[in-house]
Amino acid sequence: MSEKPSLNWGLIGASNIAREWMHEAISQHPDCRVVSVFTSSEERGEAFKADLGIARYYTELDAFLSDPELDAVYISTTNNRHCAEVMAAAKAGKHILCEKPLAMTYEDAEAMVAATVGAGVVLATNHHLRNMETHRTIKAIIDSGEIGDVTSARFSFTVDLPDNLARWRLNDPSLGAGVLLDLTVHDLDTLRYYFGHDPVRVSGIGLTTGADTPEGVLDNTTTVWEFPGKVLVICHDSFLVPYGGTAVEIHGTEGSISGEQILWQKPQGKVYVTTKHGKREINFNHAIPYHRTVSDFVNAVRGKGVPSASGRDGADSLRLVLAAREALATGRTVEISASAKYAR
Ligand code: NDP
């Protein structure tokens, strides 16, 4: 363990995830400490200072970023703010871990990636499911060939939003409300991680189902994806399922993998494999995924690796949900690789 922490972080956003998970995840790393927070609210700044022991807060972004002590920022504001805050942090020469979805538009995401490359700073996206032992185990089983060639998969990211998370996620499309930017973007990042490539087309149906959900905000969607190699994937993402739980299934020619309760923030759930030899539970030790997010990020800053999900990954998973949004809006299948709009 280092004698003295050597990477000073500032939080951009006095958010729930910063308070519940990321302040601890950053602070537990032996080379990191959180020195400041930027928030639009004096009240939340005071609360973060008092509750988390953060030395100072700022309500002006320029003043926050001008702190010469600051090396890196973690951005967890509402989705509409990510782009401008990444651009400002890159300009100030800070390394950046940004929440998903990386941006609201693909054009913004591309500009963010380009700005950070130009500034020579690391940009990572907090797609935490890649860092869950459950999903790492599933990927390892797929890669081992035990279930043969993958033919299909199903994600059920079906949850019931608690009140503290429901606010803008249900009410405000200008901040990125709806399941596509909240849940489906995680599904697609995880599928890209499992399979190593992007899907080629998407279609589906999206509904506004909840009595309190404003018309036009999709809170209940099924998207259907074709990945290369004739792999069919169904993602059901919903804010309206109080008792269903979350699940992942991967089916291959020689077996199937099932993951129960594995699409959450908290490390939990079980993974099973079924083949001609029967069904067995896979054993592993759960770990907080955000710890790996931070340690991979620190290694990337030190030039010793790459982030577990890069800015490029964040832009690519966003590109896919924007293709899904177009498919749901038009009722048509969107060809992803052939579409100039989504071409890289
Ligand atoms: P919050 O709603 O808790 O916070 C977002 C912003 O809203 C804050 O930056 C804050 O602005 C403002 N805010 C916070 N609390 C209140 C309040 N009580 N009333 C009014 N405004 C408030 O967001 P989440 O933590 O749920 O999500 C933040 C980001 O993180 C999103 O982009 C989301 O997609 C992502 N996320 C990622 C997860 C993951 O596992 N990767 C999990 C959860 C969220 P200010 O800072 O200016 O004070």
XYZ file of C-alpha atoms and ligand atoms in Angstrom:
392
model
C 0.000 0.000 0.000
C 1.232 3.524 -0.860
C 2.372 5.832 1.938
C 0.507 8.758 0.400
C -2.496 8.742 -1.947
C -1.334 9.902 -5.328
C -4.454 10.324 -7.480
C -6.751 13.136 -6.304
C -10.355 12.854 -7.446
C -13.218 15.288 -7.636
C -16.823 14.230 -7.939
C -18.885 16.028 -10.575
C -22.408 15.501 -9.287
C -23.827 15.083 -5.780
C -25.718 12.031 -6.967
C -27.143 8.920 -5.409
C -24.573 6.624 -7.058
C -21.680 8.835 -5.931
C -22.969 8.731 -2.371
C -23.947 5.050 -2.291
C -21.145 3.413 -4.258
C -18.499 5.459 -6.003
C -17.155 7.585 -3.162
C -16.344 4.370 -1.303
C -15.043 2.628 -4.445
C -12.612 5.464 -5.153
C -11.605 5.958 -1.517
C -10.836 2.278 -0.889
C -8.156 2.294 -3.598
C -4.760 2.756 -1.941
C -3.636 5.323 -4.543
C -6.817 7.411 -4.577
C -8.633 9.942 -2.483
C -11.661 12.172 -3.079
C -10.798 15.823 -2.421
C -13.788 17.771 -3.746
C -17.287 17.710 -5.186
C -18.987 19.948 -7.747
C -22.740 20.393 -7.336
C -25.355 22.935 -8.362
C -26.739 22.865 -4.816
C -25.133 24.384 -1.681
C -27.297 22.058 0.392
C -26.077 18.906 -1.352
C -22.502 20.216 -1.210
C -22.733 20.691 2.557
C -24.325 17.257 2.942
C -21.594 15.521 0.904
C -18.921 17.343 2.885
C -20.462 16.400 6.215
C -21.554 12.853 5.417
C -18.611 11.677 3.314
C -15.811 13.784 4.791
C -14.972 15.472 1.469
C -12.743 18.477 2.122
C -14.476 21.044 -0.127
C -17.331 21.572 -2.538
C -17.789 23.977 -5.433
C -20.864 25.319 -7.183
C -18.834 26.704 -10.130
C -17.400 24.121 -12.517
C -14.481 26.322 -13.618
C -13.364 26.896 -10.035
C -13.662 23.160 -9.286
C -11.601 22.228 -12.359
C -9.005 24.949 -11.703
C -7.851 23.167 -8.551
C -4.248 22.177 -9.431
C -4.445 19.341 -6.892
C -7.141 17.596 -8.926
C -6.023 14.715 -11.172
C -9.252 12.909 -12.079
C -13.013 13.404 -12.025
C -15.951 11.039 -11.682
C -19.046 12.382 -13.491
C -22.439 11.153 -12.282
C -24.787 13.989 -13.089
C -27.980 13.534 -15.094
C -27.288 12.270 -18.609
C -27.794 15.644 -20.317
C -24.818 17.137 -18.418
C -22.230 14.451 -19.201
C -21.054 15.898 -22.525
C -20.353 19.466 -21.415
C -18.713 18.279 -18.195
C -16.459 15.790 -20.002
C -15.418 18.487 -22.495
C -14.605 20.934 -19.681
C -12.679 18.332 -17.674
C -10.685 17.263 -20.751
C -9.829 20.884 -21.461
C -8.590 21.194 -17.881
C -6.389 18.110 -18.377
C -8.239 15.848 -15.906
C -8.673 12.108 -16.399
C -12.367 11.180 -16.535
C -14.563 8.328 -15.384
C -18.050 9.135 -16.702
C -21.360 7.472 -16.029
C -23.415 5.722 -18.654
C -25.015 6.602 -20.963
C -21.915 8.477 -22.029
C -24.067 11.148 -23.707
C -27.529 11.794 -25.109
C -26.450 11.709 -28.786
C -23.847 9.745 -30.690
C -22.407 12.968 -32.110
C -21.759 14.229 -28.566
C -20.198 10.905 -27.556
C -17.862 11.007 -30.566
C -16.868 14.574 -29.702
C -16.148 13.533 -26.103
C -13.922 10.651 -27.204
C -12.084 12.932 -29.644
C -11.615 15.685 -27.027
C -10.118 13.315 -24.470
C -7.802 11.734 -27.051
C -6.725 15.237 -28.085
C -6.124 16.254 -24.461
C -4.181 13.072 -23.705
C -6.429 12.107 -20.794
C -8.139 8.790 -20.023
C -11.904 8.576 -20.634
C -13.688 5.573 -19.124
C -17.389 4.706 -18.931
C -18.883 3.176 -15.791
C -20.455 0.116 -17.402
C -20.110 -1.840 -14.179
C -21.686 -5.148 -15.241
C -18.462 -6.099 -17.053
C -16.799 -6.006 -13.656
C -19.289 -8.266 -11.893
C -17.943 -11.729 -11.068
C -21.226 -13.141 -12.405
C -20.792 -11.636 -15.869
C -17.049 -12.315 -15.962
C -17.882 -15.948 -15.193
C -20.498 -16.095 -17.964
C -18.022 -14.654 -20.467
C -15.374 -17.179 -19.393
C -17.827 -20.064 -19.900
C -18.826 -18.788 -23.364
C -15.156 -18.366 -24.308
C -14.300 -21.871 -23.031
C -16.604 -23.405 -25.653
C -18.466 -25.500 -23.082
C -21.907 -24.482 -24.373
C -20.849 -24.793 -28.019
C -21.839 -22.135 -30.531
C -24.106 -19.485 -29.053
C -27.438 -19.345 -30.870
C -29.551 -17.055 -28.685
C -29.707 -15.047 -25.475
C -32.221 -13.268 -23.295
C -31.818 -10.372 -20.863
C -34.586 -9.530 -18.394
C -33.580 -6.234 -16.817
C -36.939 -5.905 -15.113
C -37.042 -3.782 -11.980
C -39.262 -1.571 -9.870
C -37.702 1.884 -9.506
C -37.465 3.126 -5.904
C -38.680 6.712 -5.379
C -35.158 8.167 -5.025
C -34.222 6.828 -8.472
C -37.571 7.357 -10.178
C -37.496 11.185 -10.384
C -35.924 12.194 -13.711
C -35.677 8.591 -14.939
C -39.451 8.618 -15.389
C -40.332 12.287 -15.714
C -37.914 14.148 -17.886
C -36.979 13.089 -21.430
C -34.576 16.052 -21.686
C -32.460 14.429 -18.942
C -32.596 10.991 -20.563
C -35.674 9.389 -19.020
C -36.741 5.874 -19.978
C -35.363 2.366 -19.945
C -33.310 2.584 -23.160
C -30.663 4.970 -21.828
C -30.876 3.544 -18.316
C -31.089 -0.250 -18.651
C -30.835 -1.298 -22.319
C -27.505 0.508 -22.641
C -26.137 -1.795 -19.894
C -27.538 -4.883 -21.682
C -25.819 -3.916 -24.900
C -22.501 -3.117 -23.266
C -22.619 -6.510 -21.551
C -23.526 -8.324 -24.783
C -20.656 -6.574 -26.593
C -18.406 -7.705 -23.731
C -19.643 -11.325 -23.951
C -19.536 -11.652 -27.741
C -16.766 -9.231 -28.680
C -18.725 -7.511 -31.411
C -21.702 -5.319 -32.159
C -25.115 -6.532 -33.348
C -26.084 -6.023 -36.976
C -29.774 -5.130 -36.653
C -32.496 -4.354 -34.127
C -36.254 -4.153 -33.941
C -38.783 -4.156 -31.107
C -41.729 -2.655 -29.338
C -41.636 0.047 -26.672
C -44.490 1.106 -24.424
C -45.342 3.782 -21.914
C -47.070 1.549 -19.399
C -46.889 3.112 -15.923
C -49.829 5.239 -14.841
C -47.434 8.029 -13.753
C -45.047 7.794 -16.698
C -45.404 10.739 -19.108
C -46.510 9.706 -22.593
C -43.494 9.221 -24.826
C -41.182 8.001 -22.062
C -40.641 4.294 -22.716
C -40.721 2.388 -19.424
C -41.319 -1.110 -20.816
C -39.495 -2.287 -23.951
C -38.543 -5.440 -25.766
C -35.728 -5.091 -28.258
C -34.681 -7.929 -30.538
C -31.119 -8.000 -31.821
C -29.225 -10.080 -34.338
C -25.546 -10.514 -33.611
C -23.128 -11.877 -36.242
C -23.228 -15.674 -36.560
C -27.060 -15.759 -36.466
C -27.282 -15.111 -32.745
C -30.740 -13.884 -31.725
C -30.989 -11.789 -28.529
C -34.068 -10.489 -26.729
C -33.766 -7.702 -24.150
C -36.779 -6.992 -21.968
C -36.171 -3.812 -19.966
C -38.816 -2.483 -17.627
C -39.245 -0.128 -14.663
C -42.551 -1.808 -13.800
C -41.726 -5.255 -12.430
C -41.769 -5.351 -8.614
C -41.491 -9.099 -8.114
C -39.893 -10.579 -11.240
C -36.165 -10.167 -10.544
C -33.512 -9.967 -13.214
C -32.147 -12.751 -15.386
C -29.757 -13.598 -18.203
C -29.855 -16.719 -20.376
C -27.267 -17.709 -22.978
C -28.086 -20.715 -25.152
C -25.577 -22.696 -27.214
C -25.519 -25.854 -29.293
C -23.980 -27.853 -26.398
C -25.515 -26.180 -23.346
C -27.093 -23.178 -21.691
C -26.005 -20.662 -19.055
C -28.512 -19.036 -16.741
C -27.856 -16.132 -14.406
C -30.405 -15.318 -11.722
C -30.594 -11.856 -10.107
C -27.395 -10.678 -11.756
C -28.488 -7.350 -13.292
C -28.120 -5.091 -10.280
C -25.599 -2.728 -8.727
C -25.112 -4.934 -5.673
C -22.901 -7.992 -6.214
C -25.268 -10.933 -5.909
C -26.946 -13.734 -7.822
C -26.211 -17.205 -9.088
C -24.907 -18.658 -12.341
C -25.727 -22.171 -13.594
C -24.609 -24.214 -16.601
C -26.717 -27.001 -18.069
C -25.254 -29.501 -20.541
C -25.818 -33.176 -21.331
C -24.033 -33.886 -18.027
C -26.732 -32.068 -16.028
C -27.113 -28.714 -14.295
C -24.424 -27.330 -12.001
C -24.000 -24.093 -10.070
C -20.781 -22.199 -10.726
C -18.864 -21.115 -7.629
C -17.120 -17.752 -7.365
C -16.629 -14.981 -4.855
C -18.797 -11.910 -5.351
C -16.994 -8.556 -5.400
C -18.107 -4.946 -5.671
C -17.779 -4.224 -9.407
C -16.953 -0.546 -8.955
C -13.678 -1.466 -7.212
C -12.448 -3.060 -10.431
C -13.734 -0.048 -12.413
C -11.533 2.199 -10.268
C -8.445 -0.037 -10.249
C -8.556 -0.513 -14.046
C -8.993 3.249 -14.425
C -5.992 3.983 -12.189
C -3.883 1.485 -14.135
C -4.925 3.182 -17.389
C -3.930 6.590 -15.984
C -0.563 5.079 -15.013
C -0.132 3.748 -18.562
C -0.344 0.149 -17.356
C -3.584 -0.972 -19.030
C -6.924 0.140 -20.375
C -10.187 0.986 -18.577
C -12.588 -1.933 -18.180
C -15.021 0.056 -20.352
C -13.459 2.881 -22.328
C -15.008 6.072 -23.660
C -15.124 4.288 -27.031
C -17.155 1.475 -25.398
C -19.524 4.060 -23.931
C -20.006 5.676 -27.346
C -20.566 2.297 -29.001
C -23.161 1.060 -26.496
C -24.948 4.417 -26.817
C -24.910 4.071 -30.615
C -26.747 0.772 -30.263
C -29.541 2.036 -27.996
C -30.033 5.000 -30.311
C -30.507 2.501 -33.145
C -33.044 0.695 -30.917
C -34.816 3.971 -30.203
C -35.132 4.588 -33.939
C -36.492 1.053 -34.444
C -39.090 1.496 -31.689
C -40.139 4.930 -32.971
C -40.556 3.847 -36.578
C -41.673 0.240 -36.117
C -38.962 -0.750 -38.577
C -35.885 -2.942 -38.268
C -32.749 -0.783 -38.152
C -29.687 -2.213 -39.887
C -26.864 -1.113 -37.644
C -23.759 -1.805 -39.682
C -25.320 -0.487 -42.906
C -26.646 2.731 -41.414
C -24.558 5.777 -42.266
C -25.950 7.504 -39.192
C -24.485 4.902 -36.863
C -21.377 4.081 -38.897
C -18.124 4.529 -37.057
P -29.288 11.372 -9.048
O -30.650 11.731 -9.473
O -29.077 10.881 -7.663
O -28.300 12.621 -9.268
C -28.146 13.237 -10.531
C -28.054 14.741 -10.333
O -29.304 15.230 -9.864
C -27.024 15.113 -9.288
O -25.789 15.370 -9.907
C -27.623 16.331 -8.591
O -27.205 17.544 -9.213
C -29.119 16.182 -8.827
N -29.803 15.685 -7.624
C -29.385 14.749 -6.742
N -30.283 14.533 -5.771
C -31.307 15.374 -6.054
C -32.539 15.643 -5.417
N -32.906 15.017 -4.291
N -33.358 16.564 -5.990
C -33.007 17.206 -7.108
N -31.835 16.994 -7.756
C -31.010 16.091 -7.232
O -28.711 10.376 -10.146
P -28.230 8.854 -10.061
O -27.167 8.674 -9.059
O -29.385 7.988 -9.984
O -27.587 8.734 -11.548
C -26.552 9.608 -11.941
C -25.885 9.072 -13.219
O -25.307 7.825 -12.923
C -26.818 8.857 -14.391
O -26.135 9.161 -15.584
C -27.124 7.364 -14.338
O -27.421 6.811 -15.607
C -25.817 6.809 -13.792
N -25.966 5.581 -12.997
C -25.112 4.532 -13.249
C -25.157 3.382 -12.522
C -24.132 2.310 -12.753
O -24.151 1.305 -12.063
N -23.217 2.489 -13.671
C -26.166 3.202 -11.466
C -26.960 4.388 -11.205
C -26.855 5.522 -11.964
P -25.948 18.357 -8.596
O -24.799 17.435 -8.679
O -25.831 19.539 -9.508
O -26.293 18.674 -7.193
